[in-house]
Amino acid sequence: MDPSSRAPRWQDPDHPWPSRAACTVWNGTVTTALIVIDMQQGFDDAFWGPTTNRPGCEDNVARLIEAWRATGDPIVVVRHDSTSERSPLNPANPGNSLMDAVAAADPAILVTKSVNSAFYGEPDLEGWLRGSGISRIVVCGIQTNMCVETTARMAGNLGFEVEVPIDATRTFDLVGPDGVATPAATLMAVTATNLHGGGFATVTTTDELIARGAR
């Protein structure tokens, strides 16, 4: 099907999002879980090449964590345990450690993974969300076009209502099959377009989320 002819996910009458009233509750209230993806010290390593939105990403993720902690809403921290010995994110390397702001988040659960999607990790993220009665999530972290986008896409496919504050993400320049590097800022813009245009998620900002109480 031509994507341009398909209604966005939240406008599709055959696949409606759960209404706010239909959502079950966390600690007695309807809530949204904050999913913090791969905010690890190894992403400060030169191994990855040029980046963008640094320290904006880190600052905004810290603001979101503070907002969620203030309301008592659930925070899920995701850590990437790379299977590559060369990767700064390999568990044997110090870069596997979480950044300070995230290490202090006091998450409801810590999910570890070795692939792009947080839904293929341990413990089972989908099972935990559904078991907790949570149908709405906010996804932030690193890398915008890799694990953040993959997790947001899969969440949308699984029927969760997803928001991505794009300024609480960052990524790195990436070389394509033609040998040409696409700048990180361009990749972030493409991810925003993919998520919005494909109906996977609502693309927003940290300020917008916090201004409306993030819930």
Tab-separated table of C-alpha atoms in Angstrom:
chain	number	residue	atom	x	y	z
A	1	MET	CA	0.000	0.000	0.000
A	2	ASP	CA	1.167	3.502	-0.796
A	3	PRO	CA	1.969	5.064	2.626
A	4	SER	CA	0.519	8.375	1.450
A	5	SER	CA	-2.898	6.744	1.021
A	6	ARG	CA	-2.971	5.215	4.502
A	7	ALA	CA	-4.392	7.132	7.447
A	8	PRO	CA	-1.986	7.735	10.307
A	9	ARG	CA	-2.244	5.056	12.995
A	10	TRP	CA	-4.077	7.323	15.430
A	11	GLN	CA	-6.657	8.272	12.764
A	12	ASP	CA	-7.321	4.759	11.438
A	13	PRO	CA	-10.848	3.680	12.493
A	14	ASP	CA	-9.867	0.026	12.074
A	15	HIS	CA	-6.986	0.384	14.541
A	16	PRO	CA	-7.970	2.988	17.143
A	17	TRP	CA	-5.708	3.798	20.040
A	18	PRO	CA	-7.066	2.919	23.477
A	19	SER	CA	-8.835	5.942	24.920
A	20	ARG	CA	-7.547	7.561	28.089
A	21	ALA	CA	-10.606	6.222	29.921
A	22	ALA	CA	-9.886	2.700	28.684
A	23	CYS	CA	-6.342	2.661	30.052
A	24	THR	CA	-5.824	0.840	33.313
A	25	VAL	CA	-3.800	2.473	36.004
A	26	TRP	CA	-0.405	2.704	37.694
A	27	ASN	CA	-0.451	3.681	41.378
A	28	GLY	CA	-4.126	4.646	41.088
A	29	THR	CA	-3.870	6.944	38.062
A	30	VAL	CA	-3.852	6.717	34.293
A	31	THR	CA	-0.224	7.079	33.309
A	32	THR	CA	2.455	7.072	30.640
A	33	ALA	CA	5.739	5.190	30.983
A	34	LEU	CA	9.010	6.916	30.107
A	35	ILE	CA	11.291	4.572	28.140
A	36	VAL	CA	14.913	5.763	28.305
A	37	ILE	CA	16.973	4.056	25.607
A	38	ASP	CA	20.725	3.341	25.859
A	39	MET	CA	21.871	6.458	27.712
A	40	GLN	CA	25.319	4.955	28.253
A	41	GLN	CA	28.751	6.446	28.786
A	42	GLY	CA	30.153	4.607	25.777
A	43	PHE	CA	28.239	6.906	23.450
A	44	ASP	CA	30.658	9.683	24.420
A	45	ASP	CA	33.457	7.652	22.798
A	46	ALA	CA	35.041	8.851	19.528
A	47	PHE	CA	34.355	5.326	18.227
A	48	TRP	CA	30.968	6.524	16.951
A	49	GLY	CA	32.131	9.572	14.987
A	50	PRO	CA	30.472	13.006	14.738
A	51	THR	CA	27.264	13.483	16.711
A	52	THR	CA	24.561	16.114	17.117
A	53	ASN	CA	22.301	17.477	19.877
A	54	ARG	CA	24.895	16.988	22.582
A	55	PRO	CA	24.487	17.912	25.402
A	56	GLY	CA	20.894	18.814	24.464
A	57	CYS	CA	19.817	15.177	24.471
A	58	GLU	CA	21.339	14.474	27.873
A	59	ASP	CA	19.886	17.656	29.380
A	60	ASN	CA	16.396	16.933	28.056
A	61	VAL	CA	16.425	13.284	29.119
A	62	ALA	CA	17.410	14.442	32.614
A	63	ARG	CA	14.479	16.888	32.601
A	64	LEU	CA	12.074	14.143	31.571
A	65	ILE	CA	13.371	11.807	34.265
A	66	GLU	CA	12.922	14.575	36.843
A	67	ALA	CA	9.347	15.188	35.639
A	68	TRP	CA	8.456	11.498	35.821
A	69	ARG	CA	10.022	11.092	39.265
A	70	ALA	CA	8.050	14.100	40.514
A	71	THR	CA	4.751	12.435	39.574
A	72	GLY	CA	5.766	8.916	40.573
A	73	ASP	CA	5.065	7.624	37.083
A	74	PRO	CA	7.063	4.613	35.849
A	75	ILE	CA	10.468	4.959	34.229
A	76	VAL	CA	11.945	2.116	32.191
A	77	VAL	CA	15.700	2.243	31.626
A	78	VAL	CA	17.077	0.249	28.699
A	79	ARG	CA	20.759	-0.697	28.463
A	80	HIS	CA	22.455	-2.040	25.343
A	81	ASP	CA	24.837	-4.920	26.064
A	82	SER	CA	26.740	-5.204	22.793
A	83	THR	CA	28.029	-8.627	21.760
A	84	SER	CA	30.932	-6.993	19.888
A	85	GLU	CA	34.167	-6.877	21.869
A	86	ARG	CA	35.113	-3.689	19.959
A	87	SER	CA	32.033	-1.794	21.050
A	88	PRO	CA	32.249	0.660	23.952
A	89	LEU	CA	28.842	-0.756	24.945
A	90	ASN	CA	30.146	-4.282	25.508
A	91	PRO	CA	29.500	-5.279	29.151
A	92	ALA	CA	33.243	-5.827	29.649
A	93	ASN	CA	33.951	-2.176	28.805
A	94	PRO	CA	33.392	0.824	31.116
A	95	GLY	CA	31.287	2.507	28.419
A	96	ASN	CA	28.505	0.019	29.108
A	97	SER	CA	27.703	1.980	32.273
A	98	LEU	CA	24.707	4.305	32.355
A	99	MET	CA	25.159	8.073	32.261
A	100	ASP	CA	24.876	9.719	35.674
A	101	ALA	CA	21.412	11.250	35.184
A	102	VAL	CA	19.992	7.899	34.144
A	103	ALA	CA	21.840	5.898	36.785
A	104	ALA	CA	19.947	7.926	39.400
A	105	ALA	CA	16.546	7.431	37.750
A	106	ASP	CA	15.308	4.666	40.102
A	107	PRO	CA	13.534	2.823	37.254
A	108	ALA	CA	10.562	0.530	37.662
A	109	ILE	CA	12.525	-1.977	35.570
A	110	LEU	CA	15.892	-2.185	33.808
A	111	VAL	CA	15.729	-3.872	30.397
A	112	THR	CA	18.937	-5.205	28.835
A	113	LYS	CA	19.187	-5.969	25.131
A	114	SER	CA	21.714	-6.739	22.400
A	115	VAL	CA	19.587	-5.731	19.387
A	116	ASN	CA	17.904	-2.495	18.293
A	117	SER	CA	14.454	-2.988	19.805
A	118	ALA	CA	13.845	-2.750	23.541
A	119	PHE	CA	11.006	-5.202	22.979
A	120	TYR	CA	13.601	-7.922	22.360
A	121	GLY	CA	15.319	-7.706	25.723
A	122	GLU	CA	15.160	-9.019	29.277
A	123	PRO	CA	12.835	-8.791	31.060
A	124	ASP	CA	9.987	-8.728	28.528
A	125	LEU	CA	9.080	-5.048	28.062
A	126	GLU	CA	5.763	-5.668	26.323
A	127	GLY	CA	4.690	-8.122	29.003
A	128	TRP	CA	5.647	-5.712	31.768
A	129	LEU	CA	3.793	-2.786	30.173
A	130	ARG	CA	0.633	-4.789	29.582
A	131	GLY	CA	0.821	-6.385	33.013
A	132	SER	CA	1.104	-2.903	34.529
A	133	GLY	CA	-1.876	-1.655	32.518
A	134	ILE	CA	0.223	0.859	30.589
A	135	SER	CA	-0.756	1.594	26.984
A	136	ARG	CA	1.012	4.932	26.463
A	137	ILE	CA	4.772	5.446	26.340
A	138	VAL	CA	7.323	8.179	25.688
A	139	VAL	CA	10.560	6.994	24.055
A	140	CYS	CA	13.815	8.973	24.318
A	141	GLY	CA	17.568	8.368	24.299
A	142	ILE	CA	20.314	7.212	21.914
A	143	GLN	CA	20.516	6.604	18.934
A	144	THR	CA	17.653	8.467	17.282
A	145	ASN	CA	17.599	6.483	14.044
A	146	MET	CA	18.605	3.145	15.533
A	147	CYS	CA	17.287	1.893	18.871
A	148	VAL	CA	14.938	4.827	19.568
A	149	GLU	CA	13.268	4.623	16.160
A	150	THR	CA	13.159	0.813	16.146
A	151	THR	CA	11.597	0.678	19.608
A	152	ALA	CA	9.052	3.381	18.730
A	153	ARG	CA	8.104	1.659	15.471
A	154	MET	CA	7.639	-1.691	17.179
A	155	ALA	CA	5.637	-0.127	20.004
A	156	GLY	CA	3.316	1.438	17.443
A	157	ASN	CA	2.909	-1.897	15.672
A	158	LEU	CA	2.072	-3.545	19.001
A	159	GLY	CA	-0.730	-1.054	19.597
A	160	PHE	CA	0.862	1.268	22.133
A	161	GLU	CA	0.313	5.015	21.913
A	162	VAL	CA	3.804	6.406	21.394
A	163	GLU	CA	5.373	9.848	21.699
A	164	VAL	CA	8.972	10.681	20.840
A	165	PRO	CA	10.453	13.987	22.071
A	166	ILE	CA	12.958	14.290	19.249
A	167	ASP	CA	15.114	16.806	21.149
A	168	ALA	CA	15.646	14.183	23.870
A	169	THR	CA	17.455	11.955	21.379
A	170	ARG	CA	20.717	12.111	19.463
A	171	THR	CA	22.654	10.123	16.912
A	172	PHE	CA	25.829	10.080	14.797
A	173	ASP	CA	26.821	10.604	11.178
A	174	LEU	CA	26.293	7.406	9.182
A	175	VAL	CA	28.007	6.203	6.005
A	176	GLY	CA	25.710	4.721	3.368
A	177	PRO	CA	26.393	2.049	0.733
A	178	ASP	CA	27.640	4.764	-1.626
A	179	GLY	CA	30.357	5.732	0.851
A	180	VAL	CA	28.744	9.105	1.546
A	181	ALA	CA	28.175	10.124	5.167
A	182	THR	CA	24.728	11.445	6.083
A	183	PRO	CA	24.949	14.053	8.877
A	184	ALA	CA	23.453	13.158	12.234
A	185	ALA	CA	21.081	16.143	12.128
A	186	THR	CA	19.659	14.906	8.826
A	187	LEU	CA	19.190	11.413	10.238
A	188	MET	CA	17.269	12.881	13.182
A	189	ALA	CA	14.985	14.765	10.800
A	190	VAL	CA	14.408	11.624	8.738
A	191	THR	CA	13.495	9.657	11.866
A	192	ALA	CA	10.982	12.341	12.837
A	193	THR	CA	9.482	12.115	9.348
A	194	ASN	CA	9.385	8.310	9.405
A	195	LEU	CA	7.674	8.128	12.785
A	196	HIS	CA	5.180	10.893	12.044
A	197	GLY	CA	4.467	10.105	8.409
A	198	GLY	CA	4.286	6.370	9.013
A	199	GLY	CA	1.853	6.770	11.894
A	200	PHE	CA	4.151	5.014	14.358
A	201	ALA	CA	4.361	7.830	16.893
A	202	THR	CA	3.613	11.445	17.669
A	203	VAL	CA	6.815	13.472	17.389
A	204	THR	CA	7.003	16.155	20.050
A	205	THR	CA	9.501	18.088	22.191
A	206	THR	CA	10.595	17.947	25.801
A	207	ASP	CA	9.076	21.368	26.504
A	208	GLU	CA	5.710	20.285	25.093
A	209	LEU	CA	5.625	17.137	27.217
A	210	ILE	CA	6.586	18.902	30.425
A	211	ALA	CA	4.210	21.825	29.777
A	212	ARG	CA	1.208	19.505	29.751
A	213	GLY	CA	2.348	17.495	32.707
A	214	ALA	CA	3.900	14.711	30.598
A	215	ARG	CA	0.862	12.495	31.208
